[in-house]
XYZ file of C-alpha atoms in Angstrom:
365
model
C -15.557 4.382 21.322
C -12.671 2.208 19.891
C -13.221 -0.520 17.272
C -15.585 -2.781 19.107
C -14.455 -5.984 17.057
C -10.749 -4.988 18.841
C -12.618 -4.272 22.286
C -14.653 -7.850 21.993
C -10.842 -9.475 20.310
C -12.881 -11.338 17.319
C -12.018 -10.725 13.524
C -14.824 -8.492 11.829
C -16.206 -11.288 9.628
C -16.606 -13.127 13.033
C -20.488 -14.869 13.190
C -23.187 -13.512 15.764
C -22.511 -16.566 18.235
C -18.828 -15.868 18.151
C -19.500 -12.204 19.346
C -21.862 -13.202 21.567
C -19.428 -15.844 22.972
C -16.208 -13.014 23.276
C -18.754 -10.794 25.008
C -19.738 -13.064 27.593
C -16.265 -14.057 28.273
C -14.907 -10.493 28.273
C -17.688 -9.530 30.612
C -17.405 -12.132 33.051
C -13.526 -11.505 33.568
C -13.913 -7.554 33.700
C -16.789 -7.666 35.929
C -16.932 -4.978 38.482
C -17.839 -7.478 41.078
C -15.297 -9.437 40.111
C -12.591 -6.726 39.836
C -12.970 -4.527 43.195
C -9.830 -3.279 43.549
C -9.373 -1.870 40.042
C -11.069 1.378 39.466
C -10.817 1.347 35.507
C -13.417 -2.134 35.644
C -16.702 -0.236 35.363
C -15.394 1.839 32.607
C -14.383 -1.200 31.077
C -17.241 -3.303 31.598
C -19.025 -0.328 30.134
C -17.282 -0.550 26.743
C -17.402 -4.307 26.348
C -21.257 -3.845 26.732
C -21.183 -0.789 24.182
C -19.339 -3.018 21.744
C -21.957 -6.217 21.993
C -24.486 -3.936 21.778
C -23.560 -3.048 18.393
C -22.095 -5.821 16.813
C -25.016 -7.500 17.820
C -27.407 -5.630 15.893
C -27.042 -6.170 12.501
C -28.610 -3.041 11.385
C -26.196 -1.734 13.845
C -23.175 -3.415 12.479
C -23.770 -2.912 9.055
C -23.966 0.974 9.626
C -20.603 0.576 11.496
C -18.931 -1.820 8.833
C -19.939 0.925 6.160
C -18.804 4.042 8.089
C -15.637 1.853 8.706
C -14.582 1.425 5.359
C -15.150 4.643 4.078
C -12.726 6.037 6.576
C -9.651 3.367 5.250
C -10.998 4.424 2.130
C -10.810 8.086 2.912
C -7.649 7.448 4.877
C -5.672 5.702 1.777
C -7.112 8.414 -0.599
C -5.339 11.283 1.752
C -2.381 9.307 1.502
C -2.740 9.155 -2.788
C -3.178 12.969 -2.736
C -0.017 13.893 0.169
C 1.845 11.600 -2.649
C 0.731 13.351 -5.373
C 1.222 16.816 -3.670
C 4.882 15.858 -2.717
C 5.452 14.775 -6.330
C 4.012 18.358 -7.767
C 5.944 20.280 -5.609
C 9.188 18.201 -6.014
C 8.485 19.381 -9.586
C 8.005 22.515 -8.847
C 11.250 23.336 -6.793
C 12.776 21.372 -9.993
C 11.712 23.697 -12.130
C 12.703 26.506 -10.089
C 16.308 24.879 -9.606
C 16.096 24.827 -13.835
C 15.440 28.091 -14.070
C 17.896 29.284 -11.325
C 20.663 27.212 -13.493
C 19.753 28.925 -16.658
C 20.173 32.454 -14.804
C 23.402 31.244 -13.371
C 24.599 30.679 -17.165
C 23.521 33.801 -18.271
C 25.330 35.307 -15.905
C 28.413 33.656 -16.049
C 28.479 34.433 -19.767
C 27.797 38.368 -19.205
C 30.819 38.496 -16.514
C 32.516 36.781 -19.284
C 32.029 39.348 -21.894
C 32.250 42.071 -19.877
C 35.762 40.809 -18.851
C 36.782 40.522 -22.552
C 36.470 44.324 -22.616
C 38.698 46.340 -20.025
C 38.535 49.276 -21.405
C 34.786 49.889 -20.853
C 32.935 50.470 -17.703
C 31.856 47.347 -16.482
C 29.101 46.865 -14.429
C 29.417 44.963 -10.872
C 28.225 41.096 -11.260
C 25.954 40.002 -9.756
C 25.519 37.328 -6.735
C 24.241 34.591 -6.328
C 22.508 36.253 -3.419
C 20.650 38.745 -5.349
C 19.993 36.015 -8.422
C 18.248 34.142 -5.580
C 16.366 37.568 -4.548
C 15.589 38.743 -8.259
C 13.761 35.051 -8.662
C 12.263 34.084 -5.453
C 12.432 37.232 -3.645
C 13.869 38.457 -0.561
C 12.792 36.093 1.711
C 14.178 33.520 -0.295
C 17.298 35.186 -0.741
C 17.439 35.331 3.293
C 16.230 32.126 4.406
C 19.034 30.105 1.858
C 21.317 32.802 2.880
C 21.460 31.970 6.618
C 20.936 28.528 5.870
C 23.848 28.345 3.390
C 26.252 29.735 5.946
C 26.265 26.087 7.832
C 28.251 23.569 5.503
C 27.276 20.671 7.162
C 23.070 21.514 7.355
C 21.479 18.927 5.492
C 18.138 18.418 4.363
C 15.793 17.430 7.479
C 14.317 14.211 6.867
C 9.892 14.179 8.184
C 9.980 10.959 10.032
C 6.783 11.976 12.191
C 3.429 10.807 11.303
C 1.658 12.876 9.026
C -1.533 12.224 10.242
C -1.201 14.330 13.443
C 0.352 17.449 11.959
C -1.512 20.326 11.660
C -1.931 21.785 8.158
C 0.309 24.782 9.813
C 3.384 22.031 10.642
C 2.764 20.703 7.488
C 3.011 24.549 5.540
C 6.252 24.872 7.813
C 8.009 21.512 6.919
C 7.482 22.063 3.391
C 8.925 25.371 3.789
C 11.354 24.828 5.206
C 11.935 21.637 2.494
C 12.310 24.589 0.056
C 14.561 26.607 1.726
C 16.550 23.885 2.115
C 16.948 23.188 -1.340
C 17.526 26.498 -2.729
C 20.347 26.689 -0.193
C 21.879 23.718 -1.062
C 22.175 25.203 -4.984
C 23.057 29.039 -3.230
C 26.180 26.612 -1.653
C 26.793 24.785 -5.052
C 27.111 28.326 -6.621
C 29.224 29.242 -4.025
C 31.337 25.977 -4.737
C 31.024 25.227 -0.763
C 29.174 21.901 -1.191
C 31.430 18.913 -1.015
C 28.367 16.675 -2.052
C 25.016 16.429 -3.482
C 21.841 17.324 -1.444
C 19.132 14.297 -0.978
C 15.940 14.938 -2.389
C 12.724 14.428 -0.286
C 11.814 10.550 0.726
C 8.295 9.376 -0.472
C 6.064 7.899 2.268
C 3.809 4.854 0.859
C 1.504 1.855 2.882
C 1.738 -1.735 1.512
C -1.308 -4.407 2.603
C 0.400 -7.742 3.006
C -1.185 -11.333 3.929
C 0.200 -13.895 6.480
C 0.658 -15.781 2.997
C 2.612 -12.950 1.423
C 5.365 -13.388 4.687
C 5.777 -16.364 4.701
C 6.343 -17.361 0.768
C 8.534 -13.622 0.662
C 6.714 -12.557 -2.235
C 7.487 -9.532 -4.028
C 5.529 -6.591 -3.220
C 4.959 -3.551 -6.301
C 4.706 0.209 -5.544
C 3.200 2.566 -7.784
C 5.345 5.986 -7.741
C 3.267 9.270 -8.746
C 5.891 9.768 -11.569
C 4.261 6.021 -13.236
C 6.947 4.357 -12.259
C 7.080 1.125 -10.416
C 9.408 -0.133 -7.584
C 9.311 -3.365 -6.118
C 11.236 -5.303 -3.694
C 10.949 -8.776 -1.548
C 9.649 -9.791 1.476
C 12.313 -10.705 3.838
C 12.557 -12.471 7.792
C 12.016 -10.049 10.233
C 9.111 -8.401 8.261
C 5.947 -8.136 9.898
C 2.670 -6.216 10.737
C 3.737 -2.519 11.155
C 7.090 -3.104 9.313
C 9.138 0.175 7.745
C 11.260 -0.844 4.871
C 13.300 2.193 3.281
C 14.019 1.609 0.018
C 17.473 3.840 -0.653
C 17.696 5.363 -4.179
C 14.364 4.782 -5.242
C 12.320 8.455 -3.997
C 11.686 11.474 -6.016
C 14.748 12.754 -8.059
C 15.654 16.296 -8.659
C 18.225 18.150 -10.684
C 21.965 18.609 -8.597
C 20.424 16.134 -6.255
C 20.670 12.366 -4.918
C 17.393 10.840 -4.983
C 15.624 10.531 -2.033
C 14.510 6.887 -0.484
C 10.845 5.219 -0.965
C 9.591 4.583 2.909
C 7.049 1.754 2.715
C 5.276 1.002 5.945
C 3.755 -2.908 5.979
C 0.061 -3.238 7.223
C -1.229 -6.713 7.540
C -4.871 -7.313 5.733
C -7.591 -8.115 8.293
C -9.973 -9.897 5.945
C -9.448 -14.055 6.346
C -8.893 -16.252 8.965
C -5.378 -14.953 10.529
C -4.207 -12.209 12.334
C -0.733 -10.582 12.822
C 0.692 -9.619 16.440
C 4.640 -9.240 15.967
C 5.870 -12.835 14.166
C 2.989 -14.899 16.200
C -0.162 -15.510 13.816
C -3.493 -16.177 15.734
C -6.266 -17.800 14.643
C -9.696 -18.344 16.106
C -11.511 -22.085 16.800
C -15.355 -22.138 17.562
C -15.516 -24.540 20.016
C -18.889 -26.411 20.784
C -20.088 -26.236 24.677
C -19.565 -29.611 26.103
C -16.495 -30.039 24.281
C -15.037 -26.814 26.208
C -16.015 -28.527 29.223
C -15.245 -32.035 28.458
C -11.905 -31.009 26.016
C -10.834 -32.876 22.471
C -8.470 -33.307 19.949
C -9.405 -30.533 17.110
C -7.940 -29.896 13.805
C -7.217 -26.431 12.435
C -6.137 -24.887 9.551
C -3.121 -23.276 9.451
C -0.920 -21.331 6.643
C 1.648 -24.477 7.190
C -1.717 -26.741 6.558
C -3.835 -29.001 8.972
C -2.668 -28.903 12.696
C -3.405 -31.110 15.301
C -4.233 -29.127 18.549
C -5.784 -30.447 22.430
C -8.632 -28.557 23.472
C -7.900 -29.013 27.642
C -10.840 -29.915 29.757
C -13.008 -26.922 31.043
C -11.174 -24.302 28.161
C -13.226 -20.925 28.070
C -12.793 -18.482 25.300
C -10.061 -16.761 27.010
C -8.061 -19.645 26.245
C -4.998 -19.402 23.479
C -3.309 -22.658 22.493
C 0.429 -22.646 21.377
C 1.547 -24.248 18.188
C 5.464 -23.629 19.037
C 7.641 -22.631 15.854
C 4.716 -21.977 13.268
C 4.660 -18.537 12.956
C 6.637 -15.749 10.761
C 10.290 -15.746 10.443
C 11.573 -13.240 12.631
C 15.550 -11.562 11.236
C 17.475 -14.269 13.661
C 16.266 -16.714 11.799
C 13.738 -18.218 14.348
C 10.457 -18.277 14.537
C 7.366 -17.383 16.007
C 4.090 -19.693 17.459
C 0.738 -19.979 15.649
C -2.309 -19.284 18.312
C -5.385 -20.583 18.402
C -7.599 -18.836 20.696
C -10.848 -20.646 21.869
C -14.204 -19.565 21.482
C -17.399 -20.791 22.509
C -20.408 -21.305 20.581
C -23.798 -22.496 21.267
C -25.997 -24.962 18.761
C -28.280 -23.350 16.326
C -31.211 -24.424 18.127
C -31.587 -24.470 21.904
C -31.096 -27.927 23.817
C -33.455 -28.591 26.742
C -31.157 -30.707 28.287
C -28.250 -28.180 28.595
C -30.761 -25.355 29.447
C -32.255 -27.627 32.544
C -29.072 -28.434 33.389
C -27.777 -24.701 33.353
C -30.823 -23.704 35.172
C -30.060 -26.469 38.081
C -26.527 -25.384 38.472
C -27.411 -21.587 38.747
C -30.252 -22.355 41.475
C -27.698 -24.903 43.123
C -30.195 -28.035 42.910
C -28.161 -30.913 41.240
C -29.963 -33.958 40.286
Protein backbone atom coordinates (compact mmCIF):
# COMPACT_ATOMS: atom_id res chain seq x y z
CA UNK A 1 0.00 0.00 0.00
CA UNK A 2 1.36 3.60 -0.52
CA UNK A 3 1.97 6.04 2.36
CA UNK A 4 -1.49 6.30 3.79
CA UNK A 5 -0.84 9.92 5.27
CA UNK A 6 -0.24 10.75 1.16
CA UNK A 7 -3.42 8.53 0.26
CA UNK A 8 -5.65 10.44 3.15
CA UNK A 9 -3.46 14.13 1.91
CA UNK A 10 -2.80 15.13 5.80
CA UNK A 11 0.83 15.79 7.19
CA UNK A 12 1.99 12.76 9.47
CA UNK A 13 1.89 14.73 12.74
CA UNK A 14 -1.79 15.40 11.66
CA UNK A 15 -4.33 14.73 15.01
CA UNK A 16 -6.88 11.69 15.01
CA UNK A 17 -9.92 14.11 14.12
CA UNK A 18 -7.99 15.52 11.23
CA UNK A 19 -7.57 11.92 9.76
CA UNK A 20 -10.76 11.07 10.53
CA UNK A 21 -12.03 14.29 8.83
CA UNK A 22 -9.64 13.62 5.31
CA UNK A 23 -11.08 10.11 5.40
CA UNK A 24 -14.55 10.98 5.38
CA UNK A 25 -14.07 13.53 2.78
CA UNK A 26 -11.90 11.32 0.56
CA UNK A 27 -14.48 8.60 0.89
CA UNK A 28 -17.45 10.45 0.15
CA UNK A 29 -15.94 11.91 -3.22
CA UNK A 30 -14.43 8.43 -4.37
CA UNK A 31 -17.45 6.57 -3.53
CA UNK A 32 -18.31 3.80 -5.85
CA UNK A 33 -21.86 4.90 -5.85
CA UNK A 34 -20.91 8.05 -6.47
CA UNK A 35 -18.34 7.32 -9.23
CA UNK A 36 -20.15 4.68 -11.68
CA UNK A 37 -18.55 5.27 -14.62
CA UNK A 38 -14.96 5.00 -13.38
CA UNK A 39 -13.76 1.52 -12.91
CA UNK A 40 -10.55 2.41 -10.76
CA UNK A 41 -13.32 3.87 -7.74
CA UNK A 42 -13.62 0.59 -5.82
CA UNK A 43 -9.97 0.09 -5.87
CA UNK A 44 -9.70 3.42 -4.67
CA UNK A 45 -12.26 3.53 -2.16
CA UNK A 46 -10.52 0.39 -1.02
CA UNK A 47 -7.22 2.14 -0.22
CA UNK A 48 -8.65 5.24 1.39
CA UNK A 49 -10.36 2.73 3.83
CA UNK A 50 -6.95 0.72 4.22
CA UNK A 51 -5.25 3.99 5.07
CA UNK A 52 -7.99 5.18 7.94
CA UNK A 53 -7.86 1.99 9.13
CA UNK A 54 -4.40 2.38 10.14
CA UNK A 55 -3.79 5.74 10.95
CA UNK A 56 -6.57 5.37 13.07
CA UNK A 57 -5.21 2.91 15.31
CA UNK A 58 -2.63 4.18 17.23
CA UNK A 59 -1.00 0.96 17.95
CA UNK A 60 -1.33 0.73 14.29
CA UNK A 61 0.25 3.98 13.46
CA UNK A 62 2.93 3.88 15.73
CA UNK A 63 4.14 0.47 14.20
CA UNK A 64 3.91 2.25 10.78
CA UNK A 65 5.63 5.61 11.94
CA UNK A 66 8.55 3.31 13.31
CA UNK A 67 8.91 0.99 10.27
CA UNK A 68 8.77 4.37 8.34
CA UNK A 69 11.66 5.91 9.68
CA UNK A 70 13.87 3.19 9.74
CA UNK A 71 13.55 2.88 6.02
CA UNK A 72 14.69 6.97 5.47
CA UNK A 73 17.06 5.96 7.92
CA UNK A 74 18.17 2.90 6.06
CA UNK A 75 17.66 4.75 2.81
CA UNK A 76 20.15 7.82 3.79
CA UNK A 77 22.64 5.25 5.31
CA UNK A 78 22.82 3.41 1.64
CA UNK A 79 23.37 6.66 0.30
CA UNK A 80 26.53 7.39 3.13
CA UNK A 81 28.02 4.00 2.11
CA UNK A 82 27.48 4.40 -2.23
CA UNK A 83 29.45 7.81 -1.15
CA UNK A 84 31.92 6.27 0.67
CA UNK A 85 32.34 3.36 -1.89
CA UNK A 86 32.70 5.94 -4.80
CA UNK A 87 35.30 7.80 -2.72
CA UNK A 88 37.43 4.34 -2.05
CA UNK A 89 37.41 3.40 -5.40
CA UNK A 90 38.16 6.92 -6.82
CA UNK A 91 41.21 6.23 -4.61
CA UNK A 92 41.84 3.26 -5.77
CA UNK A 93 41.95 3.94 -9.64
CA UNK A 94 44.23 6.97 -8.20
CA UNK A 95 46.51 4.88 -6.97
CA UNK A 96 46.59 2.71 -9.86
CA UNK A 97 46.99 5.90 -12.22
CA UNK A 98 50.21 6.61 -9.56
CA UNK A 99 51.59 3.61 -10.07
CA UNK A 100 50.99 3.43 -13.89
CA UNK A 101 52.93 7.02 -13.93
CA UNK A 102 55.81 5.71 -11.99
CA UNK A 103 56.12 2.69 -14.61
CA UNK A 104 55.80 5.15 -17.40
CA UNK A 105 59.04 6.95 -15.85
CA UNK A 106 60.86 4.01 -15.48
CA UNK A 107 60.44 3.30 -18.72
CA UNK A 108 61.10 6.34 -20.32
CA UNK A 109 64.41 6.42 -18.45
CA UNK A 110 65.45 2.71 -19.64
CA UNK A 111 64.66 3.72 -23.48
CA UNK A 112 66.78 6.56 -22.50
CA UNK A 113 69.79 4.67 -21.50
CA UNK A 114 69.52 2.17 -23.78
CA UNK A 115 69.62 4.90 -26.52
CA UNK A 116 72.84 6.37 -24.99
CA UNK A 117 74.47 3.08 -26.04
CA UNK A 118 74.27 2.13 -29.88
CA UNK A 119 76.61 -0.12 -29.96
CA UNK A 120 74.88 -2.74 -27.75
CA UNK A 121 71.88 -4.79 -28.45
CA UNK A 122 69.06 -3.02 -27.30
CA UNK A 123 66.06 -4.48 -26.32
CA UNK A 124 62.54 -3.40 -27.99
CA UNK A 125 60.60 -0.78 -25.56
CA UNK A 126 57.97 -1.37 -24.40
CA UNK A 127 54.20 0.04 -24.94
CA UNK A 128 52.11 1.53 -23.30
CA UNK A 129 49.84 -1.30 -24.31
CA UNK A 130 51.70 -3.99 -22.67
CA UNK A 131 52.62 -1.53 -19.45
CA UNK A 132 48.80 -1.44 -19.20
CA UNK A 133 48.74 -5.46 -19.60
CA UNK A 134 51.87 -6.16 -17.26
CA UNK A 135 49.75 -4.02 -14.41
CA UNK A 136 46.16 -4.62 -14.87
CA UNK A 137 46.22 -7.46 -17.14
CA UNK A 138 44.95 -8.27 -20.42
CA UNK A 139 41.64 -7.32 -20.15
CA UNK A 140 42.65 -4.09 -19.11
CA UNK A 141 45.06 -3.71 -21.70
CA UNK A 142 42.01 -4.50 -24.22
CA UNK A 143 39.18 -2.71 -22.89
CA UNK A 144 41.46 0.93 -22.75
CA UNK A 145 42.82 -0.26 -25.95
CA UNK A 146 39.56 -0.19 -27.97
CA UNK A 147 38.39 2.50 -25.96
CA UNK A 148 41.48 4.67 -26.57
CA UNK A 149 41.10 4.34 -30.31
CA UNK A 150 37.98 7.01 -30.17
CA UNK A 151 39.52 10.58 -29.40
CA UNK A 152 36.50 12.13 -28.66
CA UNK A 153 34.95 9.15 -25.98
CA UNK A 154 34.59 10.78 -22.83
CA UNK A 155 33.85 9.62 -19.55
CA UNK A 156 29.96 8.60 -19.32
CA UNK A 157 28.37 10.57 -16.77
CA UNK A 158 25.46 7.99 -14.29
CA UNK A 159 22.59 10.34 -14.33
CA UNK A 160 20.00 7.39 -13.61
CA UNK A 161 18.77 6.73 -10.23
CA UNK A 162 20.75 4.49 -8.31
CA UNK A 163 18.15 3.10 -6.46
CA UNK A 164 16.72 0.95 -9.31
CA UNK A 165 19.95 -0.52 -10.65
CA UNK A 166 20.69 -3.83 -10.10
CA UNK A 167 23.93 -4.61 -8.23
CA UNK A 168 24.92 -6.18 -11.88
CA UNK A 169 24.32 -2.42 -13.67
CA UNK A 170 25.95 -1.08 -10.91
CA UNK A 171 29.32 -3.75 -11.27
CA UNK A 172 29.03 -2.71 -15.09
CA UNK A 173 28.97 1.17 -14.69
CA UNK A 174 31.77 1.09 -12.42
CA UNK A 175 33.55 -0.94 -14.85
CA UNK A 176 33.21 0.55 -17.28
CA UNK A 177 34.16 3.99 -15.01
CA UNK A 178 37.57 2.21 -14.87
CA UNK A 179 38.10 1.44 -18.19
CA UNK A 180 37.41 4.68 -18.94
CA UNK A 181 39.98 6.10 -16.96
CA UNK A 182 42.81 3.94 -17.71
CA UNK A 183 42.09 4.83 -21.33
CA UNK A 184 42.08 8.26 -20.92
CA UNK A 185 45.96 7.92 -19.35
CA UNK A 186 46.68 4.90 -22.34
CA UNK A 187 45.65 8.28 -24.72
CA UNK A 188 47.77 10.75 -22.54
CA UNK A 189 50.73 8.29 -23.07
CA UNK A 190 49.99 8.18 -26.46
CA UNK A 191 49.97 12.14 -26.47
CA UNK A 192 46.37 11.85 -28.32
CA UNK A 193 44.43 13.68 -25.56
CA UNK A 194 43.89 17.32 -26.29
CA UNK A 195 42.41 17.72 -22.67
CA UNK A 196 42.02 16.39 -19.29
CA UNK A 197 39.48 13.57 -18.47
CA UNK A 198 36.62 14.53 -15.72
CA UNK A 199 36.67 12.55 -12.77
CA UNK A 200 33.44 10.86 -11.48
CA UNK A 201 30.51 13.39 -10.07
CA UNK A 202 29.45 12.69 -6.38
CA UNK A 203 25.68 12.21 -5.85
CA UNK A 204 24.48 13.77 -2.32
CA UNK A 205 20.56 14.63 -0.79
CA UNK A 206 20.13 17.97 1.08
CA UNK A 207 16.78 18.33 3.59
CA UNK A 208 15.68 21.92 3.25
CA UNK A 209 12.67 23.86 5.10
CA UNK A 210 10.09 26.24 3.47
CA UNK A 211 12.18 28.69 5.83
CA UNK A 212 15.51 27.69 4.35
CA UNK A 213 13.90 28.92 0.56
CA UNK A 214 12.73 31.59 1.28
CA UNK A 215 15.61 33.45 3.52
CA UNK A 216 18.30 31.56 0.69
CA UNK A 217 20.30 30.24 3.36
CA UNK A 218 23.40 28.49 2.80
CA UNK A 219 23.26 24.87 2.75
CA UNK A 220 26.82 22.63 3.93
CA UNK A 221 27.81 19.26 2.38
CA UNK A 222 30.00 16.93 3.99
CA UNK A 223 32.41 15.25 1.21
CA UNK A 224 33.80 11.62 2.20
CA UNK A 225 37.35 13.13 1.76
CA UNK A 226 36.29 15.66 5.22
CA UNK A 227 35.91 18.28 3.26
CA UNK A 228 33.06 20.68 3.19
CA UNK A 229 31.24 22.44 0.25
CA UNK A 230 28.59 24.78 0.57
CA UNK A 231 26.61 26.96 -1.59
CA UNK A 232 23.24 29.27 -1.45
CA UNK A 233 19.85 28.85 -1.92
CA UNK A 234 18.70 30.59 -4.95
CA UNK A 235 14.89 31.45 -6.84
CA UNK A 236 13.83 28.71 -8.71
CA UNK A 237 14.91 26.16 -6.00
CA UNK A 238 12.41 23.94 -4.73
CA UNK A 239 11.23 20.45 -3.48
CA UNK A 240 13.02 17.90 -5.78
CA UNK A 241 15.61 20.52 -6.96
CA UNK A 242 19.19 19.20 -8.66
CA UNK A 243 21.88 21.71 -8.18
CA UNK A 244 25.36 20.60 -9.78
CA UNK A 245 27.97 22.06 -8.19
CA UNK A 246 30.96 22.20 -11.09
CA UNK A 247 34.51 21.72 -9.71
CA UNK A 248 33.69 20.61 -6.45
CA UNK A 249 33.50 16.26 -6.94
CA UNK A 250 36.18 13.80 -6.33
CA UNK A 251 39.66 14.76 -7.82
CA UNK A 252 42.10 12.44 -9.35
CA UNK A 253 45.62 12.67 -10.68
CA UNK A 254 45.75 13.91 -14.80
CA UNK A 255 42.14 14.69 -14.20
CA UNK A 256 39.50 17.68 -13.86
CA UNK A 257 37.48 17.19 -10.90
CA UNK A 258 34.28 15.95 -11.23
CA UNK A 259 30.95 18.07 -10.07
CA UNK A 260 29.04 17.57 -6.53
CA UNK A 261 25.17 16.71 -7.67
CA UNK A 262 22.98 17.71 -4.72
CA UNK A 263 19.35 16.79 -5.06
CA UNK A 264 16.93 19.19 -2.62
CA UNK A 265 14.24 17.25 -0.53
CA UNK A 266 11.89 19.36 1.42
CA UNK A 267 11.51 18.24 5.36
CA UNK A 268 7.99 16.97 6.12
CA UNK A 269 8.03 17.60 9.86
CA UNK A 270 6.07 21.23 10.67
CA UNK A 271 3.25 22.86 9.48
CA UNK A 272 4.08 23.38 5.54
CA UNK A 273 4.39 21.41 2.68
CA UNK A 274 6.19 21.84 -0.71
CA UNK A 275 4.38 21.14 -4.21
CA UNK A 276 6.58 23.03 -6.96
CA UNK A 277 6.90 26.99 -5.56
CA UNK A 278 3.15 26.77 -3.94
CA UNK A 279 3.43 26.02 -0.02
CA UNK A 280 0.22 24.43 1.52
CA UNK A 281 -0.82 24.49 4.75
CA UNK A 282 -3.66 22.83 6.59
CA UNK A 283 -6.65 24.81 8.80
CA UNK A 284 -8.89 22.66 11.19
CA UNK A 285 -11.97 24.10 10.69
CA UNK A 286 -14.84 23.69 13.35
CA UNK A 287 -18.33 22.18 11.88
CA UNK A 288 -20.75 24.98 11.82
CA UNK A 289 -18.22 27.31 10.79
CA UNK A 290 -17.67 25.08 7.48
CA UNK A 291 -21.23 25.41 7.02
CA UNK A 292 -21.88 28.85 8.11
CA UNK A 293 -18.09 30.25 6.75
CA UNK A 294 -15.69 33.02 8.69
CA UNK A 295 -12.90 35.10 8.59
CA UNK A 296 -9.81 32.84 9.98
CA UNK A 297 -6.30 33.72 10.63
CA UNK A 298 -3.36 31.50 9.72
CA UNK A 299 0.06 31.34 10.09
CA UNK A 300 2.13 31.65 7.38
CA UNK A 301 6.14 31.74 6.75
CA UNK A 302 5.38 35.61 5.63
CA UNK A 303 3.44 35.79 9.25
CA UNK A 304 -0.37 36.07 10.16
CA UNK A 305 -2.77 35.92 7.08
CA UNK A 306 -6.12 36.87 6.85
CA UNK A 307 -8.14 34.19 4.87
CA UNK A 308 -12.44 33.73 4.18
CA UNK A 309 -13.61 30.45 5.00
CA UNK A 310 -16.79 30.45 2.17
CA UNK A 311 -20.10 29.23 3.39
CA UNK A 312 -20.68 25.36 3.19
CA UNK A 313 -16.46 24.72 2.64
CA UNK A 314 -15.73 20.85 3.04
CA UNK A 315 -12.26 19.58 3.51
CA UNK A 316 -11.69 19.31 -0.09
CA UNK A 317 -11.54 22.90 -0.11
CA UNK A 318 -7.97 24.85 -0.82
CA UNK A 319 -7.94 28.62 -0.35
CA UNK A 320 -5.49 30.82 -2.44
CA UNK A 321 -3.23 33.33 -0.83
CA UNK A 322 -1.97 34.76 -4.42
CA UNK A 323 1.90 35.69 -4.48
CA UNK A 324 3.00 34.07 -1.05
CA UNK A 325 4.77 31.26 -2.01
CA UNK A 326 8.59 30.43 -3.12
CA UNK A 327 10.38 32.44 -5.61
CA UNK A 328 10.32 30.66 -8.70
CA UNK A 329 13.85 31.66 -11.37
CA UNK A 330 11.53 34.48 -13.27
CA UNK A 331 11.39 36.19 -10.45
CA UNK A 332 7.64 35.60 -9.58
CA UNK A 333 6.08 33.86 -7.27
CA UNK A 334 4.03 31.19 -6.18
CA UNK A 335 0.47 31.07 -3.84
CA UNK A 336 0.36 29.85 -0.22
CA UNK A 337 -2.71 27.15 0.21
CA UNK A 338 -4.66 26.56 2.86
CA UNK A 339 -6.61 23.51 2.53
CA UNK A 340 -9.72 23.04 4.84
CA UNK A 341 -10.34 20.43 7.16
CA UNK A 342 -13.04 19.54 9.31
CA UNK A 343 -13.02 18.70 12.83
CA UNK A 344 -15.52 17.74 15.32
CA UNK A 345 -15.58 19.06 19.25
CA UNK A 346 -13.90 16.96 21.80
CA UNK A 347 -17.03 15.94 23.25
CA UNK A 348 -20.19 15.08 21.33
CA UNK A 349 -23.04 17.84 21.03
CA UNK A 350 -26.64 16.58 21.27
CA UNK A 351 -27.84 19.27 19.41
CA UNK A 352 -25.72 18.69 16.23
CA UNK A 353 -26.18 14.86 16.60
CA UNK A 354 -30.27 15.36 16.65
CA UNK A 355 -29.96 17.57 14.10
CA UNK A 356 -27.71 15.19 11.89
CA UNK A 357 -29.97 12.40 12.71
CA UNK A 358 -33.19 14.55 11.39
CA UNK A 359 -31.52 15.48 8.20
CA UNK A 360 -30.40 11.83 7.38
CA UNK A 361 -34.09 10.43 8.12
CA UNK A 362 -35.46 13.60 6.16
CA UNK A 363 -37.75 14.88 9.19
CA UNK A 364 -36.88 18.65 9.68
CA UNK A 365 -38.25 20.37 12.60
Amino acid sequence: MRDPYSILGVQKDAGSDEIKAAWRSQAKAVHPDQNRNDPDATARFAEIGQAYDLLKDPQKRGLYDQARRVAENKKRDQTIMQQRAAAREAAQRAKAAEKLMEELAKAQARNAEAQTQPTEEIAKPETAEDMLERIFGADAKAKAASAASAPGTETPQNSADENTKTQKEKDDARAEQATSFFAALLRRIRGTAPTAEKAPDITAEAVITVTDLIEQKWLTINMPEDREVRFPLEPGMTDGYVVRLKGQGLKLPDTNRGDLVVTLLASREGPYTIQNFDIHTTLQVSLADAVLGYEATVQSPHGELKVDVPPWSGSDRSIRVEGKGLRDASGGYGDFVVEVRIVLLDTPDAKVMDLMRHMREGLYL
